[in-house]
XYZ file of C-alpha atoms in Angstrom:
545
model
C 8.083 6.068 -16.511
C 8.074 9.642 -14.863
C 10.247 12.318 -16.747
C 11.273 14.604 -14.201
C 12.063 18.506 -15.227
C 15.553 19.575 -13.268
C 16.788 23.424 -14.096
C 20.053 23.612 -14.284
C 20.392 26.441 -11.341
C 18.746 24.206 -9.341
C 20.854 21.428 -9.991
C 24.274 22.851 -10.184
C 23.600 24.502 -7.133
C 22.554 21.595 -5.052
C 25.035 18.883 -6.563
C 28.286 21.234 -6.589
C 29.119 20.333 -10.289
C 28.611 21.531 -14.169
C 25.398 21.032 -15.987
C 27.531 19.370 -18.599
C 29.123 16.892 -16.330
C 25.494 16.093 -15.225
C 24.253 15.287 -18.191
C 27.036 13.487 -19.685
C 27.029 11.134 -16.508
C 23.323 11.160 -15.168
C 22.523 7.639 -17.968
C 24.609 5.747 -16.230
C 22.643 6.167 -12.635
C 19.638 4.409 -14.767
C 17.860 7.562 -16.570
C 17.499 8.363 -20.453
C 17.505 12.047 -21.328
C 14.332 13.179 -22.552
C 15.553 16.772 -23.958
C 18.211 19.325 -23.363
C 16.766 22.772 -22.904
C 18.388 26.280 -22.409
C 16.677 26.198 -19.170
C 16.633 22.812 -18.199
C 16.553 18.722 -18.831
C 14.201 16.407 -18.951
C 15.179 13.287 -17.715
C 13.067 10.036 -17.652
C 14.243 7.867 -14.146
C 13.577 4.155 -13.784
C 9.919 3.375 -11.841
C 11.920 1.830 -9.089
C 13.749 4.846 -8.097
C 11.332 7.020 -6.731
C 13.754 8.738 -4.923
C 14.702 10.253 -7.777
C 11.336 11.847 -8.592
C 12.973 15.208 -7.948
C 15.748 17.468 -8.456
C 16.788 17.261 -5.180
C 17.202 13.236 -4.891
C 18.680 13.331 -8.505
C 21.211 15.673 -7.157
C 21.939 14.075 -3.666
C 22.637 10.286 -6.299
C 24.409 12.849 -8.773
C 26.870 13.763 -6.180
C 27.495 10.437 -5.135
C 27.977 9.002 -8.107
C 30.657 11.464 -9.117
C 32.576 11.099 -5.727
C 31.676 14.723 -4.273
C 29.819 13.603 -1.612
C 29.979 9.789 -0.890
C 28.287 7.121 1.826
C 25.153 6.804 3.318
C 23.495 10.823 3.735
C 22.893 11.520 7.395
C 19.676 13.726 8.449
C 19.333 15.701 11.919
C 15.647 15.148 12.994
C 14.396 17.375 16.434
C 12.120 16.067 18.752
C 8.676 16.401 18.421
C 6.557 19.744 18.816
C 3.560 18.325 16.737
C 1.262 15.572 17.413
C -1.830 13.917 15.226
C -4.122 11.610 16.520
C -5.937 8.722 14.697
C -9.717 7.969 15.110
C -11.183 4.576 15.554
C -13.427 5.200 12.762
C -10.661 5.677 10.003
C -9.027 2.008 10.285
C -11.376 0.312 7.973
C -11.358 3.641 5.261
C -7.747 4.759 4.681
C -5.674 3.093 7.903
C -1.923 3.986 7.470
C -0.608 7.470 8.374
C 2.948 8.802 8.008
C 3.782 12.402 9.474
C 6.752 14.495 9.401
C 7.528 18.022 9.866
C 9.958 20.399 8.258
C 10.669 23.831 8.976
C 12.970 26.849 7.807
C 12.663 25.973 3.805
C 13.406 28.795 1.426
C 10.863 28.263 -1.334
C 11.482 29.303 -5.129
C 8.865 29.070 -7.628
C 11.226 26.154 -9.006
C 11.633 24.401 -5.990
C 7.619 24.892 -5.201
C 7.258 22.990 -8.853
C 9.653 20.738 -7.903
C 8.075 19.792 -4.663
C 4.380 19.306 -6.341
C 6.095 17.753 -9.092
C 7.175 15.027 -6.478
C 4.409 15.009 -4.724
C 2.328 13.767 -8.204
C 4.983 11.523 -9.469
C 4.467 9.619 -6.046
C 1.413 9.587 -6.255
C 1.449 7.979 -9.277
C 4.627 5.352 -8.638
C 4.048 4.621 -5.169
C 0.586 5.205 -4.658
C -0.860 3.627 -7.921
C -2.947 6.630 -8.225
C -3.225 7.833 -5.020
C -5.012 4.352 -4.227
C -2.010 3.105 -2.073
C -0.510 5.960 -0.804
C -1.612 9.724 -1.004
C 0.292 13.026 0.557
C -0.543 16.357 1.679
C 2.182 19.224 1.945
C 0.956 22.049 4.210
C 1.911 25.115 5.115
C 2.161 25.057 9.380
C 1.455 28.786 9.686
C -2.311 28.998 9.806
C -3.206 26.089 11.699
C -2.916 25.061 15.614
C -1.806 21.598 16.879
C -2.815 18.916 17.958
C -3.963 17.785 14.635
C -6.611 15.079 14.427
C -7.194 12.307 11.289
C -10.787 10.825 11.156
C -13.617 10.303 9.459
C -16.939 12.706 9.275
C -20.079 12.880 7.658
C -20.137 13.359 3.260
C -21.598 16.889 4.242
C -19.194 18.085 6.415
C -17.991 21.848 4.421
C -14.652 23.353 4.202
C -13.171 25.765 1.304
C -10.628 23.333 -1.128
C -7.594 24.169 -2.790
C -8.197 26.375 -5.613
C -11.579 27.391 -4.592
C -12.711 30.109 -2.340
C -16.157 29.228 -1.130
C -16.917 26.315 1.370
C -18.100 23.028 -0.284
C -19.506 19.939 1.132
C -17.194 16.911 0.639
C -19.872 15.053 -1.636
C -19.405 18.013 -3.633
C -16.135 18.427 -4.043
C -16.943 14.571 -5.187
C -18.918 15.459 -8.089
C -17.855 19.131 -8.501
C -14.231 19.755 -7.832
C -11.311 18.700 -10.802
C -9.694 16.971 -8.198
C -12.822 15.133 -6.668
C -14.855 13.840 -9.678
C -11.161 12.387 -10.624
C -10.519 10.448 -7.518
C -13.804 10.131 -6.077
C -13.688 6.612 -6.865
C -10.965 5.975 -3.643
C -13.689 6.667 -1.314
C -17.572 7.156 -2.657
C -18.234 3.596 -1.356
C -17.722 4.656 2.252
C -20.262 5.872 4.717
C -17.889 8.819 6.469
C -14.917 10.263 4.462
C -11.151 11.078 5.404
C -10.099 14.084 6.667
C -7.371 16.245 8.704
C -8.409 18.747 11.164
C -6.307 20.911 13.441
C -6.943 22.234 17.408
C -9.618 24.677 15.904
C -11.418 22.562 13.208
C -9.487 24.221 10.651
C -8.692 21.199 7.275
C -6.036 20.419 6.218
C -6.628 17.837 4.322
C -9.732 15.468 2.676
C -7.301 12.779 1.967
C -6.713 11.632 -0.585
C -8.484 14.125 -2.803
C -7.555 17.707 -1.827
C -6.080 20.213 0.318
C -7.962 22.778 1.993
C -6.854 25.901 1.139
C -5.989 27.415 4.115
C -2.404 25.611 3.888
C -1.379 26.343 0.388
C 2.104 26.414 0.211
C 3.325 29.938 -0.986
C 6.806 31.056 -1.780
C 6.458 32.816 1.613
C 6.338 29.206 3.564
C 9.136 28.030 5.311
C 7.503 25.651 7.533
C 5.877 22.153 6.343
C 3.955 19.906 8.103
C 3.552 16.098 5.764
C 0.520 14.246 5.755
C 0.648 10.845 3.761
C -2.055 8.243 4.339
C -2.931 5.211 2.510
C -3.630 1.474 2.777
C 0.312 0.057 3.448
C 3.802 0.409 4.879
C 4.472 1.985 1.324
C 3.427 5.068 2.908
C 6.073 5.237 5.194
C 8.656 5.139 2.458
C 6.829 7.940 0.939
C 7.519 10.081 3.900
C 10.925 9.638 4.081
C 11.625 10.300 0.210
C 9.743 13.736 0.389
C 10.951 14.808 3.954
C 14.720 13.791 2.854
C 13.762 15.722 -0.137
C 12.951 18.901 1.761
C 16.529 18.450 3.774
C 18.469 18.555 1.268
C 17.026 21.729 0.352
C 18.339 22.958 3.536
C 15.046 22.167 5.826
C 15.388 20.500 9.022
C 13.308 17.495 9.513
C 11.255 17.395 13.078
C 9.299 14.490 14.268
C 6.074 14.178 14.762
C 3.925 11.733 17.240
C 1.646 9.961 15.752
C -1.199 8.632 18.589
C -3.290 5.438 17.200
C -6.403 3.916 18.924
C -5.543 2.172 22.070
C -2.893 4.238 22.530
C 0.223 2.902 20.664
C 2.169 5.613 19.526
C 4.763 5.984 16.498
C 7.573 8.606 16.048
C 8.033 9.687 12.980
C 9.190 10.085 10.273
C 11.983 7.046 10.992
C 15.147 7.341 8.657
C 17.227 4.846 10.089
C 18.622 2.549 7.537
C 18.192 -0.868 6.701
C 20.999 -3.633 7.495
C 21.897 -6.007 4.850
C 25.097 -8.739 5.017
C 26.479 -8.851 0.978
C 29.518 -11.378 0.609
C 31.812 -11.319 -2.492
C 30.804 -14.335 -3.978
C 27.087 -12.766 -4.458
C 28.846 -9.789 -6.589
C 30.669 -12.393 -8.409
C 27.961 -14.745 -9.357
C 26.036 -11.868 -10.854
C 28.756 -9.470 -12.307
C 31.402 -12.238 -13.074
C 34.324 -9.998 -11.605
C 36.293 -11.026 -8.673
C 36.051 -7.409 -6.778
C 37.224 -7.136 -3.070
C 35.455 -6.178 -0.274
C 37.473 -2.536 -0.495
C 36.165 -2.341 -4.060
C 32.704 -3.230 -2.942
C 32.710 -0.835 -0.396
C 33.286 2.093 -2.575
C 30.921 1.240 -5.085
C 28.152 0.720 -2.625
C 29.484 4.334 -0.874
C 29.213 5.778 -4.431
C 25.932 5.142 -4.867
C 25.001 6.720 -1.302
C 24.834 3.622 0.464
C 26.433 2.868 4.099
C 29.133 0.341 3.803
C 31.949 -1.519 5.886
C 33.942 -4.547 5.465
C 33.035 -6.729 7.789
C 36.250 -9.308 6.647
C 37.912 -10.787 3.204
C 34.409 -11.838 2.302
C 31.613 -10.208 3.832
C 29.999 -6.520 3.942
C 27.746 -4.513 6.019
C 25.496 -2.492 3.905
C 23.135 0.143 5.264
C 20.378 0.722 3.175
C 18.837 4.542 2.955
C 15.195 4.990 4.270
C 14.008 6.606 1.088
C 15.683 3.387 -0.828
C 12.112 1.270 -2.459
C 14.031 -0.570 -4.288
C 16.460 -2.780 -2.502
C 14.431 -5.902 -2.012
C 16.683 -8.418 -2.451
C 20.850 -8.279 -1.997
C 20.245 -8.624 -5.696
C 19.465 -5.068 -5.863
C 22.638 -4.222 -4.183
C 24.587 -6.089 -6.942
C 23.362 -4.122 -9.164
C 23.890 -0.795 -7.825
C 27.397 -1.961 -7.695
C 27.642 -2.706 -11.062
C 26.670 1.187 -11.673
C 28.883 2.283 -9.039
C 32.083 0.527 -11.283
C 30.391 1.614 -14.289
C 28.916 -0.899 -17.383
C 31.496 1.164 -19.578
C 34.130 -0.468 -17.421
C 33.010 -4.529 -17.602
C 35.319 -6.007 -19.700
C 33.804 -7.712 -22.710
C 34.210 -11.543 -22.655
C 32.914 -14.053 -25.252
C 31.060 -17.308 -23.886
C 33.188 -20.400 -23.524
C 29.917 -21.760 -24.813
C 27.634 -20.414 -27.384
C 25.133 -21.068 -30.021
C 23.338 -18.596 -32.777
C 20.050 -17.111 -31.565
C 17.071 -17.705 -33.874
C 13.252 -16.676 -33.374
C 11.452 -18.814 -30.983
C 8.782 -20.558 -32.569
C 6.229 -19.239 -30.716
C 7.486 -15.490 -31.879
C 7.136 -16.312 -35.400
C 3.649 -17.846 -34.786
C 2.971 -14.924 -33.315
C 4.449 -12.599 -35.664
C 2.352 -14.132 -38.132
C -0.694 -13.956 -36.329
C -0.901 -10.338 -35.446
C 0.076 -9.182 -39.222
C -2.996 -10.695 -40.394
C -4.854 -9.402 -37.561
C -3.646 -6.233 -37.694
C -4.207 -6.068 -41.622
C -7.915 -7.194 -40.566
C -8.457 -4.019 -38.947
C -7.822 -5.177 -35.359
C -5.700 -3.149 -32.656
C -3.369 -5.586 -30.414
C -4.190 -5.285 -26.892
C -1.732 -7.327 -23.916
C -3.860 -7.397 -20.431
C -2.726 -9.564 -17.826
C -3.036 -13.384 -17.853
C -3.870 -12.816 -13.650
C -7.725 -12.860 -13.163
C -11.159 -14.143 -11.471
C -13.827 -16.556 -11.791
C -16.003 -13.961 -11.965
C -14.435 -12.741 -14.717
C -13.655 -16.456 -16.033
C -16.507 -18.170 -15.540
C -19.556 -16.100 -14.424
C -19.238 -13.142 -16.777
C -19.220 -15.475 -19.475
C -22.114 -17.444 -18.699
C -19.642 -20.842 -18.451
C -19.640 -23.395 -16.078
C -16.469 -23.602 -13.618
C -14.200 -26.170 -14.721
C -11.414 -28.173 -13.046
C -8.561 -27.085 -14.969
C -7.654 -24.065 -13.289
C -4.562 -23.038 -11.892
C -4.969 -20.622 -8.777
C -2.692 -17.952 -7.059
C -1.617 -19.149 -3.853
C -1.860 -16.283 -1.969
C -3.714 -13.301 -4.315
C -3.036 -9.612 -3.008
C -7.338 -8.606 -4.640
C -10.046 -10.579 -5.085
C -9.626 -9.767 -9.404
C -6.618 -11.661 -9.411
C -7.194 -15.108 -8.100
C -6.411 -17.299 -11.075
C -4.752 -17.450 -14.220
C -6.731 -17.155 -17.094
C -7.965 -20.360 -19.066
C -9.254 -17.981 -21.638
C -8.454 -14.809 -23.340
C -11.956 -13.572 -24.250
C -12.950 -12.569 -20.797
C -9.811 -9.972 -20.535
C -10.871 -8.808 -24.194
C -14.399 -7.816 -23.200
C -13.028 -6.066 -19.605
C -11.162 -3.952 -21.675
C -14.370 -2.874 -23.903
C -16.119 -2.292 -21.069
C -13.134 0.160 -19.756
C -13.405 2.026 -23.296
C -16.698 2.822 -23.433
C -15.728 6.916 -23.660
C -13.924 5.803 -27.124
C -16.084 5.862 -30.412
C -16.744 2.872 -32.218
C -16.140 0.285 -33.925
C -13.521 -0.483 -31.390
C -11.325 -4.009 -32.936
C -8.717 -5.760 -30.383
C -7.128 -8.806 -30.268
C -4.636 -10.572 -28.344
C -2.308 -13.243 -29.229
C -1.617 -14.874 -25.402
C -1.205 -17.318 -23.452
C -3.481 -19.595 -21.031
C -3.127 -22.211 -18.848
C -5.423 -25.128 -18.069
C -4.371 -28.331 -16.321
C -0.736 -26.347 -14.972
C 0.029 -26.342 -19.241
C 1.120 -23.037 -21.045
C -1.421 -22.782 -24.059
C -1.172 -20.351 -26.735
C -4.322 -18.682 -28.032
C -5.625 -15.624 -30.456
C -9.066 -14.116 -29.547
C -10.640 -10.975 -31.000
C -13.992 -8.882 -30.402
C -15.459 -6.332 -32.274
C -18.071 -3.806 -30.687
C -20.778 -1.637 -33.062
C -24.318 -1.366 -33.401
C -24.501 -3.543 -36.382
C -21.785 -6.410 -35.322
C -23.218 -9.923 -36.396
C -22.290 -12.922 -36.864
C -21.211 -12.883 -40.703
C -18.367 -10.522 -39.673
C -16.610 -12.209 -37.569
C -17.320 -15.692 -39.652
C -15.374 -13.864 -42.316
C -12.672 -12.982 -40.261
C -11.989 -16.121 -38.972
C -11.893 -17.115 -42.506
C -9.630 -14.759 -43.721
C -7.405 -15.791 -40.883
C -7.511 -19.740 -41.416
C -7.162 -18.495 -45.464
C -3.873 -16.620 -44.305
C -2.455 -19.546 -42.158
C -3.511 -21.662 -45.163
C -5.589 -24.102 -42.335
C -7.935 -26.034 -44.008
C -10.922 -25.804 -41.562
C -14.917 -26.623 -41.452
C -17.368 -25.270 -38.599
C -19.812 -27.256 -36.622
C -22.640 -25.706 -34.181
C -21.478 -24.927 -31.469
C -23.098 -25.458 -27.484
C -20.437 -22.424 -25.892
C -23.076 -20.719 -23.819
C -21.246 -17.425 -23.871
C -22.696 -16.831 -27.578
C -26.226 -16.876 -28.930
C -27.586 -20.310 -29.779
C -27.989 -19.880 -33.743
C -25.496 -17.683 -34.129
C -22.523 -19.395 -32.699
C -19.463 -21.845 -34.360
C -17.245 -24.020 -33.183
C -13.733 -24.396 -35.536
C -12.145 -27.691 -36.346
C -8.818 -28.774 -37.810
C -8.429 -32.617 -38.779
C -11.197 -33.299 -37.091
C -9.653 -31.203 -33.794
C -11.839 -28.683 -32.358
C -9.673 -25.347 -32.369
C -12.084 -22.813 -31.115
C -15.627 -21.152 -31.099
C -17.337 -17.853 -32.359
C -19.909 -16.124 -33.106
C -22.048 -12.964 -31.321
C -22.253 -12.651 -27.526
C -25.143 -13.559 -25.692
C -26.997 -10.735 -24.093
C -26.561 -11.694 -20.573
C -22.745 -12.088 -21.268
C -22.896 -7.983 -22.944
C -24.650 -7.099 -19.759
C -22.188 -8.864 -17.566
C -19.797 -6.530 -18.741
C -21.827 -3.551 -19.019
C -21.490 -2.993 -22.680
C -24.697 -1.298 -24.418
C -24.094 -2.325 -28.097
C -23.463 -6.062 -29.870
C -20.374 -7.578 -29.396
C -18.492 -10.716 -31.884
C -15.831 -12.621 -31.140
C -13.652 -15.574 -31.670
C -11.104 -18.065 -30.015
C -8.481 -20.515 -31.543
C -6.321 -22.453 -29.082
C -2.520 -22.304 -32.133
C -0.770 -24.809 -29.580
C -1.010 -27.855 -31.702
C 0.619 -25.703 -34.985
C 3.235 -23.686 -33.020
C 6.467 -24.729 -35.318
C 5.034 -25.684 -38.114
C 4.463 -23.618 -41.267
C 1.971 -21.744 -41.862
């Protein structure tokens, strides 16, 4: 989770209130308090609250939440000065684009850092690493519109941030901090990203760097906001920076946005979202019979727009920099922070029972100590993957059992794992910059025929991994579990014949291992040996072991 730096000058000044009362109250909003410095606190903020990302958003919820300023916040925009137009030839590289502009905002070195700091931290929430959504803060002053997004040639030269001669765009790919980083987003296309004004000047190779020609200086005061990416989510990351910006006193301008065939979009667009909430939704999920006054305060505490529509029923508008309110859900809970947790009166189940360890924990539990005392680091990936990765990587014929994702958002996460091995191995071949040995396991479940399974699988990667290593570790692990156990030869085709085991309990086969075969180490790019093992526990979960 982001921790966000806010100095206290910053904050006092922009929420109206003490430093103390901040940071006695700010936990309650859904934040933990990293450290209290002289200067400043570090607070970490809940992923879903990107809004928060900032001093400025923290302060705008802050004052909210401690009735100085309450209901949904209410932004002037001007009509449009600026205009961008889209090429064709971007809709199949980097398609979305979100613009905004904001002018007369009186920088401070602090609220520069904040800004950035915003900036990156959106990157990273929203954007998943600039893959989804990216943004470009410029300063308006040296460049002309009409602006102009598109895609040129990889040789195409301009000087980048930070640098002060010109450099082709392939590069800044292999050159620049910034492009060998993200160079990944876009390598695989023929023409590259970029923002040009009236005279050709950049403004942006999205989403790797800013030219330099708009660095934004202490002496800015007027912002023009570039975000592009791949989904709507790049709308939402307009409106939290712009609204950001306003409440540092800018005013917020539109810009028109002109797309191929001549559809045009106005933006950014900050009106809110309309939601119907009744009272029996805040009862079934708080248990507390609050009235439709109540419920309007506590929504209007926590900055939302709110109005009894009668005895029952409200009208919530939802703020355009608001990610998070997918579901009415969402507005419960918000409510619940609005009364406060420290107010919810205790109350002690009609009903009850003790709780005890599932049995699958203590298996489990169990498990990883002797794993873990084996040398072996645990590792959790996600049970969501491919039959590339399934099947193919491992050299093993597609099988029936499989239970697919009805409608997958990528082409790696199409099925749910029948296996754990395969997710083992990805994650070698995404550590190849660590030294070796390198010893993971997971203890995790599978499914095959729609049934939950519960399996431990290990690797180990080094130049002399063989097959007597991990034969004794599956016997030290059978030892531990006190399983009585004999091996046959096994016909997996993922392993080496010779050099490969299958595992049988009362006569019940309960895995295979052995050392990978060669084409299934090349299938996942590793360069040195690689052993392994799989035991499918689901027939001994609850009994003792």
């Amino acid at each position: 989770m982001p921790v966000i730096t806010l100095h206290y000058e910053d904050l006092e000044k922009l929420t109206g209130t003490d430093k103390e009362t901040i940071i006695k109250r700010v936990p309650m909003i859904g934040a933990d308090i990293e450290r209290v410095e002289d200067e400043y606190v570090d607070i970490e903020f809940f992923p879903d609250r990107p809004d928060l990302y900032s001093v400025e958003g923290a302060a705008r919820a802050m004052r909210g939440f401690l009735d100085l300023e309450t209901g949904l916040p209410e932004y002037a925009i001007k009509p449009y000065e600026v205009s961008i137009s889209v090429s064709e030839n971007i809709l199949k590289i980097r398609p979305f684009l979100g613009c905004a502009v904001v002018r007369g905002v009186k920088f401070t070195s602090s609220s520069i850092k904040s800004l950035m700091d915003l900036q990156e931290d959106l990157h990273w929430g929203l954007g998943r690493n600039r893959k989804k959504v990216s943004i470009g803060v410029h300063d308006l002053k040296n460049v002309q519109p009409p602006f102009r997004y598109m895609a040129v040639d990889p040789s195409f030269e301009f000087v980048p941030l930070d640098y002060t001669e010109k450099m082709s765009m392939t590069d800044i790919l292999e050159k620049h901090p910034k492009g060998t980083r993200f160079a990944h987003l876009v390598k695989d296309f023929e023409k590259y990203p970029i923002i040009l004004d009236a005279n050709d000047n950049v403004l942006s190779f999205p989403p790797i760097i800013n030219g330099t020609l708009t660095t934004v200086t202490e002496q800015t005061t007027d912002l023009f906001i570039d975000v592009t990416g791949l989904g709507e989510a790049v709308y939402i990351a307009l409106n939290i920076v712009v609204t950001a910006l306003a409440e540092r006193g800018g005013q917020i301008e539109f810009v028109r946005v002109i797309r191929p065939g001549g559809e045009e979009l106005v933006l950014p667009d900050l009106e809110p979202k309309e939601r119907l909430l009744t009272t029996g939704e805040v009862k079934a999920l708080m248990g507390m019979d609050l009235t439709v006054e109540e419920i309007v305060k506590q929504l209007e505490r926590m900055r939302f727009g709110a109005a009894a529509l009668d005895k029952e029923a409200v009208e919530v508008k939802v703020p355009a920099y608001r990610a998070d309110i997918l579901h009415n859900y969402d507005l419960v809970e918000d409510i619940a922070k609005g009364y406060g947790y420290e107010n919810i009166k205790v109350k002690v189940p009609e009903t009850y029972t003790p709780g005890k360890s599932h049995p699958i924990s203590l298996m489990r539990a169990s498990v990883n100590e002797i794993m873990v005392g084996l040398g072996y680091y645990e590792v959790m990936p996600f049970t969501l993957t491919s039959e590339k990765i399934n099947f193919e990587n491992m050299c093993r014929p597609k099988t029936d059992d499989v239970t697919y994702v009805l409608h997958p958002i990528s082409e790696d996460q199409t099925m749910i794992r029948t296996t754990v091995l395969p997710n083992l191995l990805e994650i070698l071949s995404l550590n190849q910059h660590r030294e070796l040995p390198q010893k993971i396991f997971e203890f995790g479940e599978v499914v095959s025929n729609e049934t939950t399974g519960q399996h431990v699988a290990a690797v180990s990667i080094h130049p002399q991994a063989n097959f007597t290593e991990v034969y004794e570790v599956v016997d030290a692990l059978m030892r531990e579990m006190m399983l009585p156990y004999e091996v046959k030869e096994s016909e997996d085709p993922a392993f080496l014949e010779g050099r490969r085991a299958d595992v049988y309990v009362n006569g019940k086969k309960l895995g295979v291992f052995g050392e990978f075969h060669p084409e299934v180490i090349s299938n996942f790019a590793l360069g040195y040996a690689v052993v392994g093992f799989e035991l499918d526990l689901n027939d001994l979960i609850g009994k003792k072991i």
